[in-house]
Amino acid sequence: MQPLTEKMIRSSFINASRQEAKKLTLPENFSTLDWDQLDYLGWRDPKMPQRGYMIYTDSEGQTRGLLLRVTEGGRKPGSSAMCEMCRDVTIPCSVGMFTTRRSGQSGRDGNTLGTLICLHFECSSNVRIPPPKDPINPDPMVVVAQRIDMLDERVNAFINRV
Ligand SMILES: [Zn+2]
C-alpha cells in the first residue's frame, strides 16, 4: 500500500470519535514500516492493548480506518479458528475475536460487527509465505499473488460492511 502519514491515519476512521483517533498510539515500528509488503496497516495500540486498528486504502485511493476491540484471547495456530481476512492460509499466528462498532447512526445505536482476525494483524505477511510447490500450483508466487488479491478484497468488503 502507499505510505500514510500520521495525520492521514488519524483522520481516516469511519467508526471512531475524534477523541479516540487523537488518543491512539502509532505502531512502534511506524517509521520503518515496509509499506510495499502491506495490504492494510493493522496494529494493536501499544498503550491500550485491547484496541486494534486497521487502515486500508482502496483502489480509488480512499483511505478508511477502523477501531476494533479484542473480546477474546487468542486461539492458537493450528486450531480451527481462521482469520476472516487471510483465510485459506495455514497461519503461523494466533487468531482473536475482534468487535468493531458500525459506522454512522447504527454504531451510535450500539451495533457492532464481530470477526476473527490474526491477533496482531499478521495477515499481510501470512499471505506472502510461499506455499509448497504442487502439481496444481507449480508456481508458488502465483498463489501468493492470488492470496494478496483475495486479502485485499476481503479487507475492502469488511470495511464496506462496517
Ligand atoms: Zn489474518
PDB file of C-alpha atoms and ligand atoms in Angstrom:
ATOM      1  CA  MET A   1       0.000   0.000   0.000  1.00  0.00           C
ATOM      2  CA  GLN A   2       1.003   3.628  -0.355  1.00  0.00           C
ATOM      3  CA  PRO A   3       2.715   5.043   2.735  1.00  0.00           C
ATOM      4  CA  LEU A   4       0.404   7.013   5.020  1.00  0.00           C
ATOM      5  CA  THR A   5       1.236   9.877   7.314  1.00  0.00           C
ATOM      6  CA  GLU A   6       0.181  10.089  10.929  1.00  0.00           C
ATOM      7  CA  LYS A   7      -2.291  12.807  10.009  1.00  0.00           C
ATOM      8  CA  MET A   8      -3.874  10.665   7.271  1.00  0.00           C
ATOM      9  CA  ILE A   9      -4.246   7.808   9.726  1.00  0.00           C
ATOM     10  CA  ARG A  10      -5.839   9.896  12.456  1.00  0.00           C
ATOM     11  CA  SER A  11      -8.358  11.384  10.038  1.00  0.00           C
ATOM     12  CA  SER A  12      -9.248   8.087   8.322  1.00  0.00           C
ATOM     13  CA  PHE A  13     -11.517   6.496  10.934  1.00  0.00           C
ATOM     14  CA  ILE A  14     -15.089   5.746   9.980  1.00  0.00           C
ATOM     15  CA  ASN A  15     -16.137   4.366  13.354  1.00  0.00           C
ATOM     16  CA  ALA A  16     -14.067   6.190  15.969  1.00  0.00           C
ATOM     17  CA  SER A  17     -14.672   9.548  17.614  1.00  0.00           C
ATOM     18  CA  ARG A  18     -12.247  12.355  17.006  1.00  0.00           C
ATOM     19  CA  GLN A  19     -11.102  11.902  20.589  1.00  0.00           C
ATOM     20  CA  GLU A  20     -10.401   8.196  20.080  1.00  0.00           C
ATOM     21  CA  ALA A  21      -8.476   8.861  16.899  1.00  0.00           C
ATOM     22  CA  LYS A  22      -6.459  11.557  18.663  1.00  0.00           C
ATOM     23  CA  LYS A  23      -5.564   9.254  21.540  1.00  0.00           C
ATOM     24  CA  LEU A  24      -4.315   6.330  19.530  1.00  0.00           C
ATOM     25  CA  THR A  25      -0.647   5.402  19.659  1.00  0.00           C
ATOM     26  CA  LEU A  26       1.022   4.552  16.368  1.00  0.00           C
ATOM     27  CA  PRO A  27       2.795   1.206  15.972  1.00  0.00           C
ATOM     28  CA  GLU A  28       6.264   1.240  17.486  1.00  0.00           C
ATOM     29  CA  ASN A  29       7.872   0.455  14.119  1.00  0.00           C
ATOM     30  CA  PHE A  30       5.863   3.110  12.264  1.00  0.00           C
ATOM     31  CA  SER A  31       8.907   4.960  10.907  1.00  0.00           C
ATOM     32  CA  THR A  32      10.443   1.799   9.472  1.00  0.00           C
ATOM     33  CA  LEU A  33       7.323   0.085   8.085  1.00  0.00           C
ATOM     34  CA  ASP A  34       7.773  -1.651   4.754  1.00  0.00           C
ATOM     35  CA  TRP A  35       4.569  -0.388   3.128  1.00  0.00           C
ATOM     36  CA  ASP A  36       5.190  -2.414  -0.049  1.00  0.00           C
ATOM     37  CA  GLN A  37       4.677  -5.549   1.982  1.00  0.00           C
ATOM     38  CA  LEU A  38       1.351  -4.435   3.482  1.00  0.00           C
ATOM     39  CA  ASP A  39      -2.149  -4.786   2.066  1.00  0.00           C
ATOM     40  CA  TYR A  40      -3.523  -2.918   5.038  1.00  0.00           C
ATOM     41  CA  LEU A  41      -1.942  -1.422   8.116  1.00  0.00           C
ATOM     42  CA  GLY A  42      -3.079  -3.174  11.279  1.00  0.00           C
ATOM     43  CA  TRP A  43      -1.759  -2.920  14.808  1.00  0.00           C
ATOM     44  CA  ARG A  44      -2.650  -3.183  18.470  1.00  0.00           C
ATOM     45  CA  ASP A  45      -2.426   0.011  20.469  1.00  0.00           C
ATOM     46  CA  PRO A  46       0.810  -0.204  22.488  1.00  0.00           C
ATOM     47  CA  LYS A  47      -0.835   1.678  25.392  1.00  0.00           C
ATOM     48  CA  MET A  48      -4.334   0.179  25.182  1.00  0.00           C
ATOM     49  CA  PRO A  49      -3.667  -3.400  24.032  1.00  0.00           C
ATOM     50  CA  GLN A  50      -7.358  -4.304  23.893  1.00  0.00           C
ATOM     51  CA  ARG A  51      -7.653  -1.868  20.998  1.00  0.00           C
ATOM     52  CA  GLY A  52      -6.678  -2.600  17.439  1.00  0.00           C
ATOM     53  CA  TYR A  53      -6.729  -0.542  14.270  1.00  0.00           C
ATOM     54  CA  MET A  54      -6.968  -1.395  10.586  1.00  0.00           C
ATOM     55  CA  ILE A  55      -6.231   1.203   7.927  1.00  0.00           C
ATOM     56  CA  TYR A  56      -6.908   0.398   4.302  1.00  0.00           C
ATOM     57  CA  THR A  57      -6.645   2.324   1.042  1.00  0.00           C
ATOM     58  CA  ASP A  58      -8.968   1.102  -1.702  1.00  0.00           C
ATOM     59  CA  SER A  59      -8.326   1.053  -5.448  1.00  0.00           C
ATOM     60  CA  GLU A  60      -9.822   4.532  -5.766  1.00  0.00           C
ATOM     61  CA  GLY A  61      -7.333   5.906  -3.297  1.00  0.00           C
ATOM     62  CA  GLN A  62      -9.787   6.340  -0.459  1.00  0.00           C
ATOM     63  CA  THR A  63      -8.251   5.537   2.926  1.00  0.00           C
ATOM     64  CA  ARG A  64     -10.511   4.298   5.706  1.00  0.00           C
ATOM     65  CA  GLY A  65      -9.661   3.198   9.207  1.00  0.00           C
ATOM     66  CA  LEU A  66     -11.418   1.004  11.748  1.00  0.00           C
ATOM     67  CA  LEU A  67     -11.168   0.929  15.502  1.00  0.00           C
ATOM     68  CA  LEU A  68     -11.580  -2.615  16.840  1.00  0.00           C
ATOM     69  CA  ARG A  69     -11.642  -4.241  20.249  1.00  0.00           C
ATOM     70  CA  VAL A  70     -10.344  -7.666  21.121  1.00  0.00           C
ATOM     71  CA  THR A  71     -13.023  -9.511  23.055  1.00  0.00           C
ATOM     72  CA  GLU A  72     -11.411 -12.929  23.311  1.00  0.00           C
ATOM     73  CA  GLY A  73      -7.909 -14.112  23.952  1.00  0.00           C
ATOM     74  CA  GLY A  74      -6.010 -15.773  21.199  1.00  0.00           C
ATOM     75  CA  ARG A  75      -6.718 -19.124  19.662  1.00  0.00           C
ATOM     76  CA  LYS A  76      -3.549 -20.946  18.919  1.00  0.00           C
ATOM     77  CA  PRO A  77      -2.184 -21.568  15.450  1.00  0.00           C
ATOM     78  CA  GLY A  78      -3.483 -24.844  14.093  1.00  0.00           C
ATOM     79  CA  SER A  79      -6.813 -24.605  15.934  1.00  0.00           C
ATOM     80  CA  SER A  80      -9.937 -24.498  13.821  1.00  0.00           C
ATOM     81  CA  ALA A  81     -10.164 -20.721  14.187  1.00  0.00           C
ATOM     82  CA  MET A  82      -9.457 -18.995  10.918  1.00  0.00           C
ATOM     83  CA  CYS A  83      -8.726 -15.353  10.295  1.00  0.00           C
ATOM     84  CA  GLU A  84     -11.517 -13.898   8.158  1.00  0.00           C
ATOM     85  CA  MET A  85      -9.034 -11.729   6.291  1.00  0.00           C
ATOM     86  CA  CYS A  86      -6.191 -14.059   5.301  1.00  0.00           C
ATOM     87  CA  ARG A  87      -8.415 -17.186   5.249  1.00  0.00           C
ATOM     88  CA  ASP A  88      -7.274 -20.300   3.346  1.00  0.00           C
ATOM     89  CA  VAL A  89      -3.723 -19.785   4.571  1.00  0.00           C
ATOM     90  CA  THR A  90      -2.100 -22.039   7.135  1.00  0.00           C
ATOM     91  CA  ILE A  91      -1.327 -19.271   9.548  1.00  0.00           C
ATOM     92  CA  PRO A  92       1.565 -19.352  11.966  1.00  0.00           C
ATOM     93  CA  CYS A  93      -0.036 -16.936  14.457  1.00  0.00           C
ATOM     94  CA  SER A  94      -2.961 -16.797  16.882  1.00  0.00           C
ATOM     95  CA  VAL A  95      -6.383 -15.525  15.899  1.00  0.00           C
ATOM     96  CA  GLY A  96      -8.651 -13.418  18.108  1.00  0.00           C
ATOM     97  CA  MET A  97     -12.260 -12.243  18.123  1.00  0.00           C
ATOM     98  CA  PHE A  98     -12.475  -8.553  17.356  1.00  0.00           C
ATOM     99  CA  THR A  99     -15.566  -6.396  17.509  1.00  0.00           C
ATOM    100  CA  THR A 100     -15.924  -3.143  15.707  1.00  0.00           C
ATOM    101  CA  ARG A 101     -18.601  -0.504  16.106  1.00  0.00           C
ATOM    102  CA  ARG A 102     -20.622   0.101  12.976  1.00  0.00           C
ATOM    103  CA  SER A 103     -20.208   3.457  11.344  1.00  0.00           C
ATOM    104  CA  GLY A 104     -22.798   6.218  11.469  1.00  0.00           C
ATOM    105  CA  GLN A 105     -26.099   6.083  13.341  1.00  0.00           C
ATOM    106  CA  SER A 106     -26.043   2.292  13.534  1.00  0.00           C
ATOM    107  CA  GLY A 107     -22.855   2.445  15.588  1.00  0.00           C
ATOM    108  CA  ARG A 108     -24.221   5.214  17.786  1.00  0.00           C
ATOM    109  CA  ASP A 109     -27.159   2.902  18.470  1.00  0.00           C
ATOM    110  CA  GLY A 110     -24.658   0.366  19.775  1.00  0.00           C
ATOM    111  CA  ASN A 111     -24.429  -2.023  16.816  1.00  0.00           C
ATOM    112  CA  THR A 112     -21.186  -3.892  16.320  1.00  0.00           C
ATOM    113  CA  LEU A 113     -19.717  -6.475  13.995  1.00  0.00           C
ATOM    114  CA  GLY A 114     -17.572  -9.331  15.234  1.00  0.00           C
ATOM    115  CA  THR A 115     -14.940 -11.127  13.242  1.00  0.00           C
ATOM    116  CA  LEU A 116     -11.890 -13.345  13.690  1.00  0.00           C
ATOM    117  CA  ILE A 117      -8.620 -11.710  12.724  1.00  0.00           C
ATOM    118  CA  CYS A 118      -4.966 -12.531  13.345  1.00  0.00           C
ATOM    119  CA  LEU A 119      -4.277 -11.257  16.854  1.00  0.00           C
ATOM    120  CA  HIS A 120      -1.580  -8.845  15.761  1.00  0.00           C
ATOM    121  CA  PHE A 121      -2.829  -8.313  12.194  1.00  0.00           C
ATOM    122  CA  GLU A 122      -0.165 -10.518  10.622  1.00  0.00           C
ATOM    123  CA  CYS A 123      -2.341 -11.147   7.517  1.00  0.00           C
ATOM    124  CA  SER A 124      -0.115  -9.321   5.039  1.00  0.00           C
ATOM    125  CA  SER A 125       2.928 -11.370   5.968  1.00  0.00           C
ATOM    126  CA  ASN A 126       0.899 -14.606   6.181  1.00  0.00           C
ATOM    127  CA  VAL A 127      -0.333 -14.399   2.598  1.00  0.00           C
ATOM    128  CA  ARG A 128       3.237 -13.814   1.405  1.00  0.00           C
ATOM    129  CA  ILE A 129       4.536 -17.113   2.746  1.00  0.00           C
ATOM    130  CA  PRO A 130       5.043 -19.187  -0.422  1.00  0.00           C
ATOM    131  CA  PRO A 131       3.113 -22.468  -0.341  1.00  0.00           C
ATOM    132  CA  PRO A 132       4.913 -25.708  -1.178  1.00  0.00           C
ATOM    133  CA  LYS A 133       5.030 -26.486  -4.885  1.00  0.00           C
ATOM    134  CA  ASP A 134       2.446 -28.968  -6.060  1.00  0.00           C
ATOM    135  CA  PRO A 135       1.248 -30.189  -9.471  1.00  0.00           C
ATOM    136  CA  ILE A 136      -1.840 -27.949  -9.416  1.00  0.00           C
ATOM    137  CA  ASN A 137       0.090 -24.855  -8.346  1.00  0.00           C
ATOM    138  CA  PRO A 138       3.546 -25.190  -9.873  1.00  0.00           C
ATOM    139  CA  ASP A 139       4.418 -21.551  -9.217  1.00  0.00           C
ATOM    140  CA  PRO A 140       4.146 -20.579  -5.538  1.00  0.00           C
ATOM    141  CA  MET A 141       4.449 -16.883  -6.391  1.00  0.00           C
ATOM    142  CA  VAL A 142       1.278 -17.060  -8.498  1.00  0.00           C
ATOM    143  CA  VAL A 143      -0.518 -18.436  -5.475  1.00  0.00           C
ATOM    144  CA  VAL A 144       0.935 -15.660  -3.332  1.00  0.00           C
ATOM    145  CA  ALA A 145      -0.277 -13.035  -5.826  1.00  0.00           C
ATOM    146  CA  GLN A 146      -3.783 -14.536  -5.742  1.00  0.00           C
ATOM    147  CA  ARG A 147      -3.782 -14.562  -1.955  1.00  0.00           C
ATOM    148  CA  ILE A 148      -2.736 -10.919  -1.872  1.00  0.00           C
ATOM    149  CA  ASP A 149      -5.667 -10.053  -4.157  1.00  0.00           C
ATOM    150  CA  MET A 150      -8.068 -12.048  -2.003  1.00  0.00           C
ATOM    151  CA  LEU A 151      -6.848 -10.403   1.186  1.00  0.00           C
ATOM    152  CA  ASP A 152      -7.263  -7.003  -0.389  1.00  0.00           C
ATOM    153  CA  GLU A 153     -10.817  -7.865  -1.438  1.00  0.00           C
ATOM    154  CA  ARG A 154     -11.797  -9.225   1.949  1.00  0.00           C
ATOM    155  CA  VAL A 155     -10.471  -6.232   3.850  1.00  0.00           C
ATOM    156  CA  ASN A 156     -12.306  -3.928   1.466  1.00  0.00           C
ATOM    157  CA  ALA A 157     -15.533  -5.927   1.846  1.00  0.00           C
ATOM    158  CA  PHE A 158     -15.220  -5.936   5.630  1.00  0.00           C
ATOM    159  CA  ILE A 159     -14.749  -2.174   5.829  1.00  0.00           C
ATOM    160  CA  ASN A 160     -17.711  -1.710   3.492  1.00  0.00           C
ATOM    161  CA  ARG A 161     -19.857  -3.792   5.855  1.00  0.00           C
ATOM    162  CA  VAL A 162     -18.877  -1.666   8.847  1.00  0.00           C
TER     163      VAL A 162
HETATM  164 ZN    ZN B   1      -5.091 -12.815   9.095  1.00  0.00          ZN
END
